[in-house]
PDB file of C-alpha atoms and ligand atoms in Angstrom:
ATOM      1  CA  UNK A 253     239.764 117.143 174.269  1.00 66.00           C
ATOM      2  CA  UNK A 254     237.915 113.883 174.700  1.00 84.00           C
ATOM      3  CA  UNK A 255     236.947 111.291 172.334  1.00 95.00           C
ATOM      4  CA  UNK A 256     233.142 111.802 170.998  1.00 98.00           C
ATOM      5  CA  UNK A 257     230.472 110.289 168.897  1.00 98.00           C
ATOM      6  CA  UNK A 258     228.579 111.665 166.315  1.00 98.00           C
ATOM      7  CA  UNK A 259     225.584 110.516 164.253  1.00 99.00           C
ATOM      8  CA  UNK A 260     225.602 110.856 160.297  1.00 99.00           C
ATOM      9  CA  UNK A 261     223.421 110.068 157.360  1.00 99.00           C
ATOM     10  CA  UNK A 262     224.313 109.461 153.979  1.00 99.00           C
ATOM     11  CA  UNK A 263     221.089 110.717 152.410  1.00 99.00           C
ATOM     12  CA  UNK A 264     219.212 109.417 149.333  1.00 98.00           C
ATOM     13  CA  UNK A 265     221.057 111.828 146.647  1.00 98.00           C
ATOM     14  CA  UNK A 266     224.280 109.948 147.904  1.00 98.00           C
ATOM     15  CA  UNK A 267     223.122 106.392 147.655  1.00 98.00           C
ATOM     16  CA  UNK A 268     221.483 106.956 144.420  1.00 98.00           C
ATOM     17  CA  UNK A 269     224.498 108.575 142.715  1.00 98.00           C
ATOM     18  CA  UNK A 270     226.725 105.649 144.265  1.00 98.00           C
ATOM     19  CA  UNK A 271     228.845 108.196 146.292  1.00 98.00           C
ATOM     20  CA  UNK A 272     228.909 106.509 149.642  1.00 98.00           C
ATOM     21  CA  UNK A 273     232.588 105.167 149.155  1.00 98.00           C
ATOM     22  CA  UNK A 274     233.543 109.027 148.101  1.00 98.00           C
ATOM     23  CA  UNK A 275     231.858 110.568 151.029  1.00 99.00           C
ATOM     24  CA  UNK A 276     233.360 108.121 153.345  1.00 99.00           C
ATOM     25  CA  UNK A 277     236.673 108.967 152.179  1.00 98.00           C
ATOM     26  CA  UNK A 278     236.260 112.361 152.989  1.00 98.00           C
ATOM     27  CA  UNK A 279     235.035 111.591 156.366  1.00 98.00           C
ATOM     28  CA  UNK A 280     238.068 109.077 156.863  1.00 98.00           C
ATOM     29  CA  UNK A 281     240.487 111.415 155.667  1.00 98.00           C
ATOM     30  CA  UNK A 282     239.386 114.183 158.101  1.00 98.00           C
ATOM     31  CA  UNK A 283     240.233 111.592 161.154  1.00 98.00           C
ATOM     32  CA  UNK A 284     236.860 110.553 161.803  1.00 98.00           C
ATOM     33  CA  UNK A 285     236.203 106.745 162.509  1.00 98.00           C
ATOM     34  CA  UNK A 286     233.192 105.043 161.142  1.00 98.00           C
ATOM     35  CA  UNK A 287     232.395 102.697 164.125  1.00 98.00           C
ATOM     36  CA  UNK A 288     229.074 101.745 163.240  1.00 98.00           C
ATOM     37  CA  UNK A 289     227.200 101.805 159.654  1.00 98.00           C
ATOM     38  CA  UNK A 290     224.015 100.404 158.155  1.00 98.00           C
ATOM     39  CA  UNK A 291     222.338 100.825 155.056  1.00 98.00           C
ATOM     40  CA  UNK A 292     218.462 101.011 155.487  1.00 98.00           C
ATOM     41  CA  UNK A 293     215.367 102.298 153.710  1.00 98.00           C
ATOM     42  CA  UNK A 294     214.171 104.801 156.314  1.00 98.00           C
ATOM     43  CA  UNK A 295     210.301 104.575 156.786  1.00 98.00           C
ATOM     44  CA  UNK A 296     208.013 107.734 156.769  1.00 98.00           C
ATOM     45  CA  UNK A 297     207.513 107.339 160.722  1.00 98.00           C
ATOM     46  CA  UNK A 298     211.222 107.093 161.180  1.00 98.00           C
ATOM     47  CA  UNK A 299     212.035 110.115 158.931  1.00 98.00           C
ATOM     48  CA  UNK A 300     209.095 112.052 160.706  1.00 98.00           C
ATOM     49  CA  UNK A 301     210.582 111.170 164.170  1.00 98.00           C
ATOM     50  CA  UNK A 302     213.965 111.941 163.220  1.00 98.00           C
ATOM     51  CA  UNK A 303     213.393 115.407 161.908  1.00 98.00           C
ATOM     52  CA  UNK A 304     210.597 116.149 164.232  1.00 98.00           C
ATOM     53  CA  UNK A 305     212.446 119.478 165.331  1.00 98.00           C
ATOM     54  CA  UNK A 306     211.640 120.813 161.958  1.00 98.00           C
ATOM     55  CA  UNK A 307     207.939 119.706 161.895  1.00 98.00           C
ATOM     56  CA  UNK A 308     206.589 123.367 161.613  1.00 98.00           C
ATOM     57  CA  UNK A 309     208.832 124.326 158.708  1.00 98.00           C
ATOM     58  CA  UNK A 310     207.620 124.642 155.182  1.00 98.00           C
ATOM     59  CA  UNK A 311     210.118 122.138 153.846  1.00 98.00           C
ATOM     60  CA  UNK A 312     209.013 119.545 156.439  1.00 98.00           C
ATOM     61  CA  UNK A 313     206.974 117.505 154.091  1.00 98.00           C
ATOM     62  CA  UNK A 314     209.463 117.683 151.149  1.00 98.00           C
ATOM     63  CA  UNK A 315     212.218 116.743 153.754  1.00 98.00           C
ATOM     64  CA  UNK A 316     210.511 113.607 154.775  1.00 98.00           C
ATOM     65  CA  UNK A 317     209.550 112.650 151.288  1.00 98.00           C
ATOM     66  CA  UNK A 318     213.356 113.166 150.178  1.00 98.00           C
ATOM     67  CA  UNK A 319     214.708 110.906 153.172  1.00 98.00           C
ATOM     68  CA  UNK A 320     212.222 108.163 152.247  1.00 99.00           C
ATOM     69  CA  UNK A 321     212.822 108.144 148.498  1.00 98.00           C
ATOM     70  CA  UNK A 322     215.723 105.735 148.680  1.00 98.00           C
ATOM     71  CA  UNK A 323     218.139 104.152 150.896  1.00 99.00           C
ATOM     72  CA  UNK A 324     220.275 106.008 153.273  1.00 99.00           C
ATOM     73  CA  UNK A 325     223.465 104.829 155.218  1.00 99.00           C
ATOM     74  CA  UNK A 326     223.190 105.520 158.911  1.00 99.00           C
ATOM     75  CA  UNK A 327     226.599 105.885 160.677  1.00 98.00           C
ATOM     76  CA  UNK A 328     228.069 106.496 163.994  1.00 98.00           C
ATOM     77  CA  UNK A 329     231.324 108.466 163.493  1.00 98.00           C
ATOM     78  CA  UNK A 330     234.084 108.759 166.317  1.00 98.00           C
ATOM     79  CA  UNK A 331     237.036 111.115 167.005  1.00 98.00           C
ATOM     80  CA  UNK A 332     238.319 114.000 168.716  1.00 98.00           C
ATOM     81  CA  UNK A 333     235.555 116.739 168.742  1.00 98.00           C
ATOM     82  CA  UNK A 334     233.643 114.640 166.307  1.00 98.00           C
ATOM     83  CA  UNK A 335     230.334 116.861 166.678  1.00 98.00           C
ATOM     84  CA  UNK A 336     231.812 119.947 165.499  1.00 98.00           C
ATOM     85  CA  UNK A 337     234.559 118.245 163.315  1.00 98.00           C
ATOM     86  CA  UNK A 338     231.926 116.519 161.136  1.00 99.00           C
ATOM     87  CA  UNK A 339     229.789 119.843 161.082  1.00 98.00           C
ATOM     88  CA  UNK A 340     233.021 121.689 159.595  1.00 98.00           C
ATOM     89  CA  UNK A 341     233.484 118.561 157.235  1.00 98.00           C
ATOM     90  CA  UNK A 342     229.822 118.572 156.034  1.00 98.00           C
ATOM     91  CA  UNK A 343     229.822 122.301 155.125  1.00 98.00           C
ATOM     92  CA  UNK A 344     227.024 124.630 155.353  1.00 98.00           C
ATOM     93  CA  UNK A 345     223.330 123.532 154.910  1.00 98.00           C
ATOM     94  CA  UNK A 346     223.077 125.116 151.526  1.00 98.00           C
ATOM     95  CA  UNK A 347     225.745 123.911 149.408  1.00 98.00           C
ATOM     96  CA  UNK A 348     225.831 127.210 147.585  1.00 98.00           C
ATOM     97  CA  UNK A 349     227.264 128.471 150.749  1.00 98.00           C
ATOM     98  CA  UNK A 350     229.588 125.568 151.742  1.00 98.00           C
ATOM     99  CA  UNK A 351     233.370 126.130 151.842  1.00 98.00           C
ATOM    100  CA  UNK A 352     235.781 124.620 149.317  1.00 98.00           C
ATOM    101  CA  UNK A 353     236.444 120.813 150.139  1.00 97.00           C
ATOM    102  CA  UNK A 354     233.472 120.216 152.350  1.00 98.00           C
ATOM    103  CA  UNK A 355     231.146 117.359 151.497  1.00 98.00           C
ATOM    104  CA  UNK A 356     228.220 119.520 150.676  1.00 98.00           C
ATOM    105  CA  UNK A 357     230.300 121.798 148.549  1.00 98.00           C
ATOM    106  CA  UNK A 358     231.761 118.703 146.552  1.00 98.00           C
ATOM    107  CA  UNK A 359     228.694 116.578 146.369  1.00 98.00           C
ATOM    108  CA  UNK A 360     225.472 118.191 147.340  1.00 98.00           C
ATOM    109  CA  UNK A 361     222.904 118.995 144.722  1.00 95.00           C
ATOM    110  CA  UNK A 362     220.732 121.746 146.615  1.00 98.00           C
ATOM    111  CA  UNK A 363     219.538 122.754 150.089  1.00 98.00           C
ATOM    112  CA  UNK A 364     217.330 119.916 150.441  1.00 98.00           C
ATOM    113  CA  UNK A 365     219.267 117.118 148.523  1.00 98.00           C
ATOM    114  CA  UNK A 366     222.504 118.026 150.380  1.00 98.00           C
ATOM    115  CA  UNK A 367     224.164 114.324 150.783  1.00 99.00           C
ATOM    116  CA  UNK A 368     224.769 114.122 154.554  1.00 99.00           C
ATOM    117  CA  UNK A 369     223.340 114.832 158.095  1.00 99.00           C
ATOM    118  CA  UNK A 370     225.189 115.315 160.991  1.00 99.00           C
ATOM    119  CA  UNK A 371     224.320 115.976 164.816  1.00 98.00           C
ATOM    120  CA  UNK A 372     224.361 119.646 165.842  1.00 98.00           C
ATOM    121  CA  UNK A 373     225.217 118.584 169.441  1.00 98.00           C
ATOM    122  CA  UNK A 374     226.639 115.767 171.725  1.00 98.00           C
ATOM    123  CA  UNK A 375     223.228 115.600 173.304  1.00 98.00           C
ATOM    124  CA  UNK A 376     221.194 115.214 170.080  1.00 98.00           C
ATOM    125  CA  UNK A 377     224.119 112.959 168.794  1.00 98.00           C
ATOM    126  CA  UNK A 378     223.279 110.301 171.802  1.00 98.00           C
ATOM    127  CA  UNK A 379     219.605 110.676 170.898  1.00 98.00           C
ATOM    128  CA  UNK A 380     219.777 110.310 167.247  1.00 98.00           C
ATOM    129  CA  UNK A 381     222.390 107.295 167.872  1.00 98.00           C
ATOM    130  CA  UNK A 382     219.686 105.636 169.953  1.00 98.00           C
ATOM    131  CA  UNK A 383     217.332 105.845 167.281  1.00 98.00           C
ATOM    132  CA  UNK A 384     219.213 103.504 164.685  1.00 98.00           C
ATOM    133  CA  UNK A 385     221.694 101.708 166.612  1.00 98.00           C
ATOM    134  CA  UNK A 386     221.975  99.449 169.770  1.00 96.00           C
ATOM    135  CA  UNK A 387     225.310  99.361 171.669  1.00 89.00           C
ATOM    136  CA  UNK A 388     226.217  96.097 170.118  1.00 95.00           C
ATOM    137  CA  UNK A 389     226.109  97.417 166.600  1.00 97.00           C
ATOM    138  CA  UNK A 390     228.924 100.020 167.248  1.00 97.00           C
ATOM    139  CA  UNK A 391     232.400  98.789 167.658  1.00 96.00           C
ATOM    140  CA  UNK A 392     235.157 101.341 168.161  1.00 90.00           C
TER     141      UNK A 392
HETATM  142  P1  ADP B 239     221.610 120.848 158.646  1.00 60.89           P
HETATM  143  O1  ADP B 239     221.312 119.514 158.018  1.00 60.89           O
HETATM  144  O2  ADP B 239     222.595 121.635 158.224  1.00 60.89           O
HETATM  145  O3  ADP B 239     221.657 120.680 160.290  1.00 60.89           O
HETATM  146  P2  ADP B 239     218.908 121.704 159.051  1.00 60.89           P
HETATM  147  O4  ADP B 239     219.050 121.041 160.599  1.00 60.89           O
HETATM  148  O5  ADP B 239     218.548 123.355 159.198  1.00 60.89           O
HETATM  149  O6  ADP B 239     220.300 121.739 158.509  1.00 60.89           O
HETATM  150  O7  ADP B 239     217.782 121.175 158.265  1.00 60.89           O
HETATM  151  C1  ADP B 239     217.659 119.834 158.289  1.00 60.89           C
HETATM  152  C2  ADP B 239     217.482 119.513 156.667  1.00 60.89           C
HETATM  153  O8  ADP B 239     216.470 119.855 156.074  1.00 60.89           O
HETATM  154  C3  ADP B 239     218.759 119.774 155.887  1.00 60.89           C
HETATM  155  O9  ADP B 239     220.097 119.242 155.878  1.00 60.89           O
HETATM  156  C4  ADP B 239     218.101 119.779 154.381  1.00 60.89           C
HETATM  157  O10 ADP B 239     217.927 118.414 153.900  1.00 60.89           O
HETATM  158  C5  ADP B 239     216.636 120.188 154.771  1.00 60.89           C
HETATM  159  N1  ADP B 239     216.360 121.570 154.652  1.00 60.89           N
HETATM  160  C6  ADP B 239     216.841 122.734 155.309  1.00 60.89           C
HETATM  161  N2  ADP B 239     216.505 123.958 154.752  1.00 60.89           N
HETATM  162  C7  ADP B 239     215.950 123.800 153.649  1.00 60.89           C
HETATM  163  C8  ADP B 239     215.188 124.563 152.669  1.00 60.89           C
HETATM  164  N3  ADP B 239     215.279 125.748 152.795  1.00 60.89           N
HETATM  165  N4  ADP B 239     214.441 124.035 151.677  1.00 60.89           N
HETATM  166  C9  ADP B 239     214.502 122.591 151.682  1.00 60.89           C
HETATM  167  N5  ADP B 239     215.182 121.589 152.362  1.00 60.89           N
HETATM  168  C10 ADP B 239     215.706 122.371 153.401  1.00 60.89           C
HETATM  169 MG1   MG B 240     220.287 120.115 161.766  1.00 60.89          MG
END
């Protein structure tokens, strides 16, 4: 299996509760390497663009509000099968349905404030990485 990259966000509920190190430890213990990382305040325009696919959903406004409510950490993760691996490590969107030991089971507060984002395909990973990183910001 080839090494691939995925895009991750440690969401505002993680930065607010000072959990970025704890979440990063779970990521690294799972064998994923953090090859790019930056702490930013997302603008409304950035959040709307990032979650554009959900713009017709009833939670879109709330989601953009939440993602701009405080700093986030945007990351590029690298490893074998990184996209699927990270989705597994994150756990289900709703923490009430997330498996034991997953990031969302351990840390997430609700289906909205669910601590992490991870790309759902290699194709989307490339698009999402390009929204926040230049090649020069990534060192594997
Ligand atoms: P995932 O982040 O697991 O890929 P989705 O792509 O379905 O999940 O949704 C994107 C994000 O929108 C979720 O991570 C969560 O923050 C928010 N979200 C999803 N469903 C709901 C919901 N029913 N109510 C509030 N927020 C939601
Ligand atoms: Mg998604």
